[in-house]
Amino acid sequence: MKRLLVVALLISAMSCKNENSNEGDVHFNQGNYEKAIESYTIYLNTEPRDIKTIYNRGRAYEELGKYALALQDFRRVIKEDPLNVNAHLSIASDYYYRLNDYENTIFYAEKVLKLDETNSTAFTLKGKAHQKLGNLQEALSAYNSAISVDKDYAEAYLSRGSLRIYGKQNSKACADFRMAKTLGVDKADELIKRYCR
């Protein structure tokens, strides 16, 4: 009888733990980031090494503009799972790029590419950082690599088009903007109207 009661309590506790993580996801998807953080934190009190929950809490912090706390969670994910591409990419894009720290953006984008050499987002981010640093040839190479691994990655076309405008290659830039528009980027329309006659 005691064993049955203990098993029932364990099952109940486990389902509550999962509820808090799932509840956090629901709050996150509804844009209730404070409540999501609260639910994720409750879950992490019982499952402190759950990578998905740590990462999701970091994303919630990020949505609230609490970048230092987000970075803490992303680094914690990497400590638990050094091969976690999402955490490295979040550090590159959502932390360092946002802070205009382009050298560290490139560093983390390259870490992602060592883990996943077909990550078009990392190539594009690396290209944007190189472009901001004035390394235009490296930027173009990174954008070309992004498109090479994912011909449907609109952001790479948009970024490469912007680089080509800067390099006074308007016809090539317009081809990139049109491709980005075809792939569903609304901002491409504005660039086409501005640069493509």
mmCIF file of N, CA and C in Angstrom, residues 69-184:
data_model
loop_
_atom_site.group_PDB
_atom_site.id
_atom_site.type_symbol
_atom_site.label_atom_id
_atom_site.label_comp_id
_atom_site.label_asym_id
_atom_site.label_seq_id
_atom_site.Cartn_x
_atom_site.Cartn_y
_atom_site.Cartn_z
ATOM 1 N N LEU A 69 20.669 38.096 -18.803
ATOM 2 C CA LEU A 69 20.084 36.858 -18.273
ATOM 3 C C LEU A 69 19.920 35.819 -19.382
ATOM 4 N N ALA A 70 19.564 36.282 -20.572
ATOM 5 C CA ALA A 70 19.457 35.363 -21.712
ATOM 6 C C ALA A 70 20.814 34.731 -21.995
ATOM 7 N N LEU A 71 21.854 35.564 -22.023
ATOM 8 C CA LEU A 71 23.202 35.063 -22.281
ATOM 9 C C LEU A 71 23.605 34.029 -21.233
ATOM 10 N N GLN A 72 23.262 34.298 -19.976
ATOM 11 C CA GLN A 72 23.557 33.347 -18.893
ATOM 12 C C GLN A 72 22.940 31.982 -19.185
ATOM 13 N N ASP A 73 21.673 31.980 -19.611
ATOM 14 C CA ASP A 73 21.012 30.709 -19.909
ATOM 15 C C ASP A 73 21.613 30.040 -21.141
ATOM 16 N N PHE A 74 21.919 30.813 -22.178
ATOM 17 C CA PHE A 74 22.509 30.217 -23.381
ATOM 18 C C PHE A 74 23.875 29.600 -23.061
ATOM 19 N N ARG A 75 24.656 30.282 -22.237
ATOM 20 C CA ARG A 75 25.961 29.724 -21.838
ATOM 21 C C ARG A 75 25.787 28.473 -20.983
ATOM 22 N N ARG A 76 24.747 28.468 -20.178
ATOM 23 C CA ARG A 76 24.458 27.289 -19.353
ATOM 24 C C ARG A 76 24.094 26.093 -20.242
ATOM 25 N N VAL A 77 23.344 26.366 -21.309
ATOM 26 C CA VAL A 77 23.016 25.301 -22.263
ATOM 27 C C VAL A 77 24.297 24.735 -22.860
ATOM 28 N N ILE A 78 25.205 25.627 -23.268
ATOM 29 C CA ILE A 78 26.463 25.187 -23.885
ATOM 30 C C ILE A 78 27.320 24.408 -22.891
ATOM 31 N N LYS A 79 27.263 24.801 -21.622
ATOM 32 C CA LYS A 79 28.010 24.059 -20.601
ATOM 33 C C LYS A 79 27.483 22.623 -20.498
ATOM 34 N N GLU A 80 26.169 22.473 -20.573
ATOM 35 C CA GLU A 80 25.546 21.144 -20.503
ATOM 36 C C GLU A 80 25.697 20.384 -21.822
ATOM 37 N N ASP A 81 25.637 21.131 -22.928
ATOM 38 C CA ASP A 81 25.679 20.512 -24.257
ATOM 39 C C ASP A 81 26.513 21.396 -25.188
ATOM 40 N N PRO A 82 27.833 21.203 -25.202
ATOM 41 C CA PRO A 82 28.723 22.054 -26.001
ATOM 42 C C PRO A 82 28.423 22.037 -27.500
ATOM 43 N N LEU A 83 27.657 21.062 -27.961
ATOM 44 C CA LEU A 83 27.346 20.957 -29.388
ATOM 45 C C LEU A 83 25.987 21.554 -29.740
ATOM 46 N N ASN A 84 25.385 22.293 -28.819
ATOM 47 C CA ASN A 84 24.053 22.849 -29.049
ATOM 48 C C ASN A 84 24.124 24.038 -30.006
ATOM 49 N N VAL A 85 23.720 23.805 -31.231
ATOM 50 C CA VAL A 85 23.787 24.816 -32.288
ATOM 51 C C VAL A 85 22.914 26.020 -31.961
ATOM 52 N N ASN A 86 21.701 25.784 -31.459
ATOM 53 C CA ASN A 86 20.783 26.891 -31.182
ATOM 54 C C ASN A 86 21.344 27.867 -30.154
ATOM 55 N N ALA A 87 21.970 27.354 -29.126
ATOM 56 C CA ALA A 87 22.533 28.233 -28.094
ATOM 57 C C ALA A 87 23.675 29.070 -28.659
ATOM 58 N N HIS A 88 24.560 28.445 -29.432
ATOM 59 C CA HIS A 88 25.660 29.201 -30.051
ATOM 60 C C HIS A 88 25.108 30.267 -31.000
ATOM 61 N N LEU A 89 24.103 29.899 -31.780
ATOM 62 C CA LEU A 89 23.518 30.841 -32.733
ATOM 63 C C LEU A 89 22.817 31.987 -32.009
ATOM 64 N N SER A 90 22.140 31.687 -30.919
ATOM 65 C CA SER A 90 21.481 32.742 -30.139
ATOM 66 C C SER A 90 22.498 33.708 -29.550
ATOM 67 N N ILE A 91 23.612 33.179 -29.080
ATOM 68 C CA ILE A 91 24.659 34.059 -28.547
ATOM 69 C C ILE A 91 25.192 34.956 -29.656
ATOM 70 N N ALA A 92 25.398 34.390 -30.836
ATOM 71 C CA ALA A 92 25.925 35.176 -31.958
ATOM 72 C C ALA A 92 24.942 36.247 -32.395
ATOM 73 N N SER A 93 23.710 35.849 -32.665
ATOM 74 C CA SER A 93 22.765 36.782 -33.278
ATOM 75 C C SER A 93 22.034 37.648 -32.276
ATOM 76 N N ASP A 94 21.509 37.023 -31.260
ATOM 77 C CA ASP A 94 20.633 37.750 -30.360
ATOM 78 C C ASP A 94 21.379 38.481 -29.260
ATOM 79 N N TYR A 95 22.643 38.187 -29.107
ATOM 80 C CA TYR A 95 23.412 38.892 -28.084
ATOM 81 C C TYR A 95 24.491 39.764 -28.717
ATOM 82 N N TYR A 96 25.504 39.148 -29.301
ATOM 83 C CA TYR A 96 26.638 39.935 -29.789
ATOM 84 C C TYR A 96 26.291 40.822 -30.984
ATOM 85 N N TYR A 97 25.526 40.311 -31.940
ATOM 86 C CA TYR A 97 25.177 41.152 -33.093
ATOM 87 C C TYR A 97 24.342 42.343 -32.638
ATOM 88 N N ARG A 98 23.431 42.092 -31.727
ATOM 89 C CA ARG A 98 22.574 43.158 -31.204
ATOM 90 C C ARG A 98 23.400 44.239 -30.488
ATOM 91 N N LEU A 99 24.526 43.835 -29.890
ATOM 92 C CA LEU A 99 25.410 44.776 -29.188
ATOM 93 C C LEU A 99 26.451 45.407 -30.113
ATOM 94 N N ASN A 100 26.346 45.103 -31.411
ATOM 95 C CA ASN A 100 27.323 45.599 -32.396
ATOM 96 C C ASN A 100 28.731 45.074 -32.136
ATOM 97 N N ASP A 101 28.832 43.933 -31.497
ATOM 98 C CA ASP A 101 30.124 43.287 -31.257
ATOM 99 C C ASP A 101 30.319 42.258 -32.375
ATOM 100 N N TYR A 102 30.795 42.756 -33.512
ATOM 101 C CA TYR A 102 30.827 41.936 -34.722
ATOM 102 C C TYR A 102 31.918 40.875 -34.701
ATOM 103 N N GLU A 103 33.018 41.128 -34.002
ATOM 104 C CA GLU A 103 34.063 40.102 -33.905
ATOM 105 C C GLU A 103 33.537 38.865 -33.177
ATOM 106 N N ASN A 104 32.850 39.081 -32.053
ATOM 107 C CA ASN A 104 32.281 37.942 -31.325
ATOM 108 C C ASN A 104 31.125 37.304 -32.089
ATOM 109 N N THR A 105 30.399 38.108 -32.853
ATOM 110 C CA THR A 105 29.348 37.548 -33.702
ATOM 111 C C THR A 105 29.957 36.544 -34.673
ATOM 112 N N ILE A 106 31.048 36.945 -35.324
ATOM 113 C CA ILE A 106 31.729 36.059 -36.274
ATOM 114 C C ILE A 106 32.264 34.821 -35.558
ATOM 115 N N PHE A 107 32.863 35.025 -34.389
ATOM 116 C CA PHE A 107 33.414 33.908 -33.614
ATOM 117 C C PHE A 107 32.344 32.845 -33.343
ATOM 118 N N TYR A 108 31.176 33.278 -32.853
ATOM 119 C CA TYR A 108 30.118 32.318 -32.535
ATOM 120 C C TYR A 108 29.455 31.759 -33.787
ATOM 121 N N ALA A 109 29.343 32.563 -34.843
ATOM 122 C CA ALA A 109 28.797 32.043 -36.104
ATOM 123 C C ALA A 109 29.702 30.938 -36.641
ATOM 124 N N GLU A 110 31.007 31.141 -36.524
ATOM 125 C CA GLU A 110 31.947 30.108 -36.976
ATOM 126 C C GLU A 110 31.864 28.851 -36.114
ATOM 127 N N LYS A 111 31.595 29.020 -34.817
ATOM 128 C CA LYS A 111 31.390 27.844 -33.955
ATOM 129 C C LYS A 111 30.183 27.047 -34.446
ATOM 130 N N VAL A 112 29.118 27.774 -34.792
ATOM 131 C CA VAL A 112 27.924 27.105 -35.315
ATOM 132 C C VAL A 112 28.272 26.342 -36.583
ATOM 133 N N LEU A 113 29.039 26.984 -37.465
ATOM 134 C CA LEU A 113 29.375 26.355 -38.744
ATOM 135 C C LEU A 113 30.294 25.148 -38.576
ATOM 136 N N LYS A 114 31.079 25.113 -37.508
ATOM 137 C CA LYS A 114 31.873 23.913 -37.223
ATOM 138 C C LYS A 114 30.967 22.755 -36.805
ATOM 139 N N LEU A 115 29.860 23.099 -36.146
ATOM 140 C CA LEU A 115 28.911 22.077 -35.695
ATOM 141 C C LEU A 115 27.919 21.690 -36.792
ATOM 142 N N ASP A 116 27.605 22.657 -37.650
ATOM 143 C CA ASP A 116 26.615 22.443 -38.716
ATOM 144 C C ASP A 116 27.030 23.273 -39.921
ATOM 145 N N GLU A 117 27.780 22.658 -40.812
ATOM 146 C CA GLU A 117 28.347 23.396 -41.945
ATOM 147 C C GLU A 117 27.317 23.785 -42.995
ATOM 148 N N THR A 118 26.051 23.431 -42.784
ATOM 149 C CA THR A 118 24.991 23.827 -43.712
ATOM 150 C C THR A 118 24.017 24.816 -43.075
ATOM 151 N N ASN A 119 24.448 25.516 -42.049
ATOM 152 C CA ASN A 119 23.563 26.444 -41.352
ATOM 153 C C ASN A 119 23.564 27.794 -42.070
ATOM 154 N N SER A 120 22.548 28.009 -42.890
ATOM 155 C CA SER A 120 22.475 29.233 -43.692
ATOM 156 C C SER A 120 22.311 30.478 -42.824
ATOM 157 N N THR A 121 21.664 30.343 -41.687
ATOM 158 C CA THR A 121 21.508 31.481 -40.778
ATOM 159 C C THR A 121 22.867 31.930 -40.254
ATOM 160 N N ALA A 122 23.711 30.987 -39.889
ATOM 161 C CA ALA A 122 25.051 31.325 -39.383
ATOM 162 C C ALA A 122 25.896 31.974 -40.475
ATOM 163 N N PHE A 123 25.827 31.448 -41.700
ATOM 164 C CA PHE A 123 26.564 32.069 -42.803
ATOM 165 C C PHE A 123 26.102 33.510 -43.024
ATOM 166 N N THR A 124 24.788 33.724 -43.008
ATOM 167 C CA THR A 124 24.251 35.067 -43.242
ATOM 168 C C THR A 124 24.643 36.012 -42.120
ATOM 169 N N LEU A 125 24.563 35.546 -40.903
ATOM 170 C CA LEU A 125 24.961 36.362 -39.758
ATOM 171 C C LEU A 125 26.443 36.721 -39.840
ATOM 172 N N LYS A 126 27.253 35.754 -40.201
ATOM 173 C CA LYS A 126 28.686 35.993 -40.382
ATOM 174 C C LYS A 126 28.896 37.044 -41.476
ATOM 175 N N GLY A 127 28.140 36.940 -42.558
ATOM 176 C CA GLY A 127 28.233 37.924 -43.631
ATOM 177 C C GLY A 127 27.853 39.318 -43.172
ATOM 178 N N LYS A 128 26.767 39.429 -42.424
ATOM 179 C CA LYS A 128 26.334 40.740 -41.917
ATOM 180 C C LYS A 128 27.397 41.355 -41.010
ATOM 181 N N ALA A 129 27.985 40.533 -40.156
ATOM 182 C CA ALA A 129 29.023 41.038 -39.247
ATOM 183 C C ALA A 129 30.243 41.499 -40.038
ATOM 184 N N HIS A 130 30.667 40.707 -41.021
ATOM 185 C CA HIS A 130 31.797 41.124 -41.864
ATOM 186 C C HIS A 130 31.466 42.420 -42.600
ATOM 187 N N GLN A 131 30.242 42.526 -43.081
ATOM 188 C CA GLN A 131 29.836 43.740 -43.796
ATOM 189 C C GLN A 131 29.923 44.955 -42.872
ATOM 190 N N LYS A 132 29.469 44.807 -41.650
ATOM 191 C CA LYS A 132 29.537 45.912 -40.678
ATOM 192 C C LYS A 132 30.979 46.300 -40.374
ATOM 193 N N LEU A 133 31.879 45.320 -40.429
ATOM 194 C CA LEU A 133 33.300 45.593 -40.170
ATOM 195 C C LEU A 133 34.028 46.117 -41.408
ATOM 196 N N GLY A 134 33.334 46.163 -42.539
ATOM 197 C CA GLY A 134 33.953 46.637 -43.772
ATOM 198 C C GLY A 134 34.695 45.561 -44.540
ATOM 199 N N ASN A 135 34.558 44.314 -44.127
ATOM 200 C CA ASN A 135 35.190 43.182 -44.817
ATOM 201 C C ASN A 135 34.228 42.683 -45.901
ATOM 202 N N LEU A 136 34.152 43.430 -46.989
ATOM 203 C CA LEU A 136 33.101 43.196 -47.971
ATOM 204 C C LEU A 136 33.266 41.889 -48.738
ATOM 205 N N GLN A 137 34.489 41.508 -49.045
ATOM 206 C CA GLN A 137 34.700 40.252 -49.767
ATOM 207 C C GLN A 137 34.307 39.059 -48.897
ATOM 208 N N GLU A 138 34.666 39.113 -47.604
ATOM 209 C CA GLU A 138 34.282 38.040 -46.681
ATOM 210 C C GLU A 138 32.765 37.984 -46.524
ATOM 211 N N ALA A 139 32.139 39.162 -46.495
ATOM 212 C CA ALA A 139 30.679 39.216 -46.383
ATOM 213 C C ALA A 139 30.031 38.553 -47.593
ATOM 214 N N LEU A 140 30.492 38.917 -48.791
ATOM 215 C CA LEU A 140 29.940 38.335 -50.015
ATOM 216 C C LEU A 140 30.128 36.820 -50.026
ATOM 217 N N SER A 141 31.288 36.373 -49.629
ATOM 218 C CA SER A 141 31.573 34.935 -49.579
ATOM 219 C C SER A 141 30.616 34.221 -48.622
ATOM 220 N N ALA A 142 30.364 34.825 -47.471
ATOM 221 C CA ALA A 142 29.457 34.219 -46.488
ATOM 222 C C ALA A 142 28.028 34.171 -47.030
ATOM 223 N N TYR A 143 27.565 35.258 -47.675
ATOM 224 C CA TYR A 143 26.218 35.260 -48.254
ATOM 225 C C TYR A 143 26.101 34.208 -49.351
ATOM 226 N N ASN A 144 27.133 34.108 -50.189
ATOM 227 C CA ASN A 144 27.125 33.093 -51.249
ATOM 228 C C ASN A 144 27.054 31.687 -50.657
ATOM 229 N N SER A 145 27.775 31.472 -49.566
ATOM 230 C CA SER A 145 27.740 30.158 -48.903
ATOM 231 C C SER A 145 26.348 29.865 -48.351
ATOM 232 N N ALA A 146 25.718 30.881 -47.767
ATOM 233 C CA ALA A 146 24.366 30.703 -47.225
ATOM 234 C C ALA A 146 23.405 30.278 -48.333
ATOM 235 N N ILE A 147 23.501 30.952 -49.471
ATOM 236 C CA ILE A 147 22.615 30.640 -50.597
ATOM 237 C C ILE A 147 22.962 29.275 -51.191
ATOM 238 N N SER A 148 24.230 28.949 -51.190
ATOM 239 C CA SER A 148 24.674 27.656 -51.713
ATOM 240 C C SER A 148 24.080 26.493 -50.920
ATOM 241 N N VAL A 149 23.978 26.644 -49.600
ATOM 242 C CA VAL A 149 23.439 25.555 -48.774
ATOM 243 C C VAL A 149 21.917 25.599 -48.651
ATOM 244 N N ASP A 150 21.317 26.775 -48.911
ATOM 245 C CA ASP A 150 19.853 26.894 -48.834
ATOM 246 C C ASP A 150 19.384 27.947 -49.829
ATOM 247 N N LYS A 151 19.009 27.495 -51.005
ATOM 248 C CA LYS A 151 18.602 28.405 -52.083
ATOM 249 C C LYS A 151 17.310 29.153 -51.759
ATOM 250 N N ASP A 152 16.592 28.726 -50.723
ATOM 251 C CA ASP A 152 15.342 29.371 -50.338
ATOM 252 C C ASP A 152 15.475 30.261 -49.105
ATOM 253 N N TYR A 153 16.696 30.574 -48.709
ATOM 254 C CA TYR A 153 16.892 31.403 -47.513
ATOM 255 C C TYR A 153 16.882 32.878 -47.919
ATOM 256 N N ALA A 154 15.719 33.487 -47.815
ATOM 257 C CA ALA A 154 15.476 34.840 -48.316
ATOM 258 C C ALA A 154 16.386 35.887 -47.690
ATOM 259 N N GLU A 155 16.665 35.747 -46.410
ATOM 260 C CA GLU A 155 17.485 36.738 -45.702
ATOM 261 C C GLU A 155 18.869 36.869 -46.329
ATOM 262 N N ALA A 156 19.416 35.779 -46.839
ATOM 263 C CA ALA A 156 20.740 35.822 -47.476
ATOM 264 C C ALA A 156 20.687 36.636 -48.770
ATOM 265 N N TYR A 157 19.617 36.460 -49.550
ATOM 266 C CA TYR A 157 19.467 37.250 -50.780
ATOM 267 C C TYR A 157 19.323 38.736 -50.457
ATOM 268 N N LEU A 158 18.531 39.029 -49.456
ATOM 269 C CA LEU A 158 18.317 40.421 -49.056
ATOM 270 C C LEU A 158 19.629 41.062 -48.605
ATOM 271 N N SER A 159 20.378 40.345 -47.796
ATOM 272 C CA SER A 159 21.654 40.868 -47.292
ATOM 273 C C SER A 159 22.677 41.008 -48.414
ATOM 274 N N ARG A 160 22.742 40.010 -49.294
ATOM 275 C CA ARG A 160 23.688 40.090 -50.406
ATOM 276 C C ARG A 160 23.298 41.232 -51.342
ATOM 277 N N GLY A 161 22.006 41.426 -51.546
ATOM 278 C CA GLY A 161 21.545 42.540 -52.371
ATOM 279 C C GLY A 161 21.961 43.880 -51.792
ATOM 280 N N SER A 162 21.837 44.026 -50.485
ATOM 281 C CA SER A 162 22.255 45.275 -49.822
ATOM 282 C C SER A 162 23.749 45.505 -49.988
ATOM 283 N N LEU A 163 24.529 44.449 -49.873
ATOM 284 C CA LEU A 163 25.974 44.557 -50.081
ATOM 285 C C LEU A 163 26.271 44.977 -51.519
ATOM 286 N N ARG A 164 25.552 44.409 -52.467
ATOM 287 C CA ARG A 164 25.780 44.735 -53.874
ATOM 288 C C ARG A 164 25.379 46.176 -54.190
ATOM 289 N N ILE A 165 24.359 46.695 -53.532
ATOM 290 C CA ILE A 165 24.013 48.114 -53.707
ATOM 291 C C ILE A 165 25.195 48.966 -53.277
ATOM 292 N N TYR A 166 25.759 48.632 -52.136
ATOM 293 C CA TYR A 166 26.921 49.367 -51.628
ATOM 294 C C TYR A 166 28.081 49.291 -52.619
ATOM 295 N N GLY A 167 28.229 48.154 -53.286
ATOM 296 C CA GLY A 167 29.300 47.970 -54.267
ATOM 297 C C GLY A 167 28.927 48.449 -55.661
ATOM 298 N N LYS A 168 27.798 49.149 -55.768
ATOM 299 C CA LYS A 168 27.314 49.719 -57.030
ATOM 300 C C LYS A 168 27.070 48.653 -58.102
ATOM 301 N N GLN A 169 26.595 47.505 -57.663
ATOM 302 C CA GLN A 169 26.211 46.424 -58.581
ATOM 303 C C GLN A 169 24.685 46.310 -58.566
ATOM 304 N N ASN A 170 24.034 47.384 -59.032
ATOM 305 C CA ASN A 170 22.583 47.482 -58.887
ATOM 306 C C ASN A 170 21.807 46.364 -59.577
ATOM 307 N N SER A 171 22.223 45.957 -60.771
ATOM 308 C CA SER A 171 21.444 44.919 -61.461
ATOM 309 C C SER A 171 21.505 43.594 -60.693
ATOM 310 N N LYS A 172 22.668 43.240 -60.168
ATOM 311 C CA LYS A 172 22.785 42.016 -59.359
ATOM 312 C C LYS A 172 22.009 42.168 -58.048
ATOM 313 N N ALA A 173 22.080 43.364 -57.465
ATOM 314 C CA ALA A 173 21.347 43.620 -56.221
ATOM 315 C C ALA A 173 19.848 43.468 -56.450
ATOM 316 N N CYS A 174 19.368 44.018 -57.562
ATOM 317 C CA CYS A 174 17.935 43.937 -57.857
ATOM 318 C C CYS A 174 17.491 42.491 -58.070
ATOM 319 N N ALA A 175 18.349 41.684 -58.686
ATOM 320 C CA ALA A 175 18.027 40.260 -58.852
ATOM 321 C C ALA A 175 17.895 39.591 -57.479
ATOM 322 N N ASP A 176 18.783 39.951 -56.552
ATOM 323 C CA ASP A 176 18.704 39.399 -55.191
ATOM 324 C C ASP A 176 17.440 39.874 -54.476
ATOM 325 N N PHE A 177 17.122 41.164 -54.608
ATOM 326 C CA PHE A 177 15.916 41.691 -53.957
ATOM 327 C C PHE A 177 14.658 41.011 -54.512
ATOM 328 N N ARG A 178 14.631 40.803 -55.825
ATOM 329 C CA ARG A 178 13.471 40.139 -56.438
ATOM 330 C C ARG A 178 13.344 38.696 -55.944
ATOM 331 N N MET A 179 14.478 38.041 -55.811
ATOM 332 C CA MET A 179 14.441 36.668 -55.291
ATOM 333 C C MET A 179 13.933 36.673 -53.849
ATOM 334 N N ALA A 180 14.399 37.616 -53.039
ATOM 335 C CA ALA A 180 13.931 37.718 -51.651
ATOM 336 C C ALA A 180 12.424 37.965 -51.620
ATOM 337 N N LYS A 181 11.945 38.813 -52.528
ATOM 338 C CA LYS A 181 10.501 39.088 -52.595
ATOM 339 C C LYS A 181 9.742 37.817 -52.964
ATOM 340 N N THR A 182 10.249 37.088 -53.951
ATOM 341 C CA THR A 182 9.627 35.825 -54.361
ATOM 342 C C THR A 182 9.548 34.856 -53.184
ATOM 343 N N LEU A 183 10.551 34.912 -52.314
ATOM 344 C CA LEU A 183 10.598 34.017 -51.155
ATOM 345 C C LEU A 183 9.807 34.555 -49.959
ATOM 346 N N GLY A 184 9.148 35.715 -50.140
ATOM 347 C CA GLY A 184 8.219 36.195 -49.119
ATOM 348 C C GLY A 184 8.698 37.293 -48.196
#
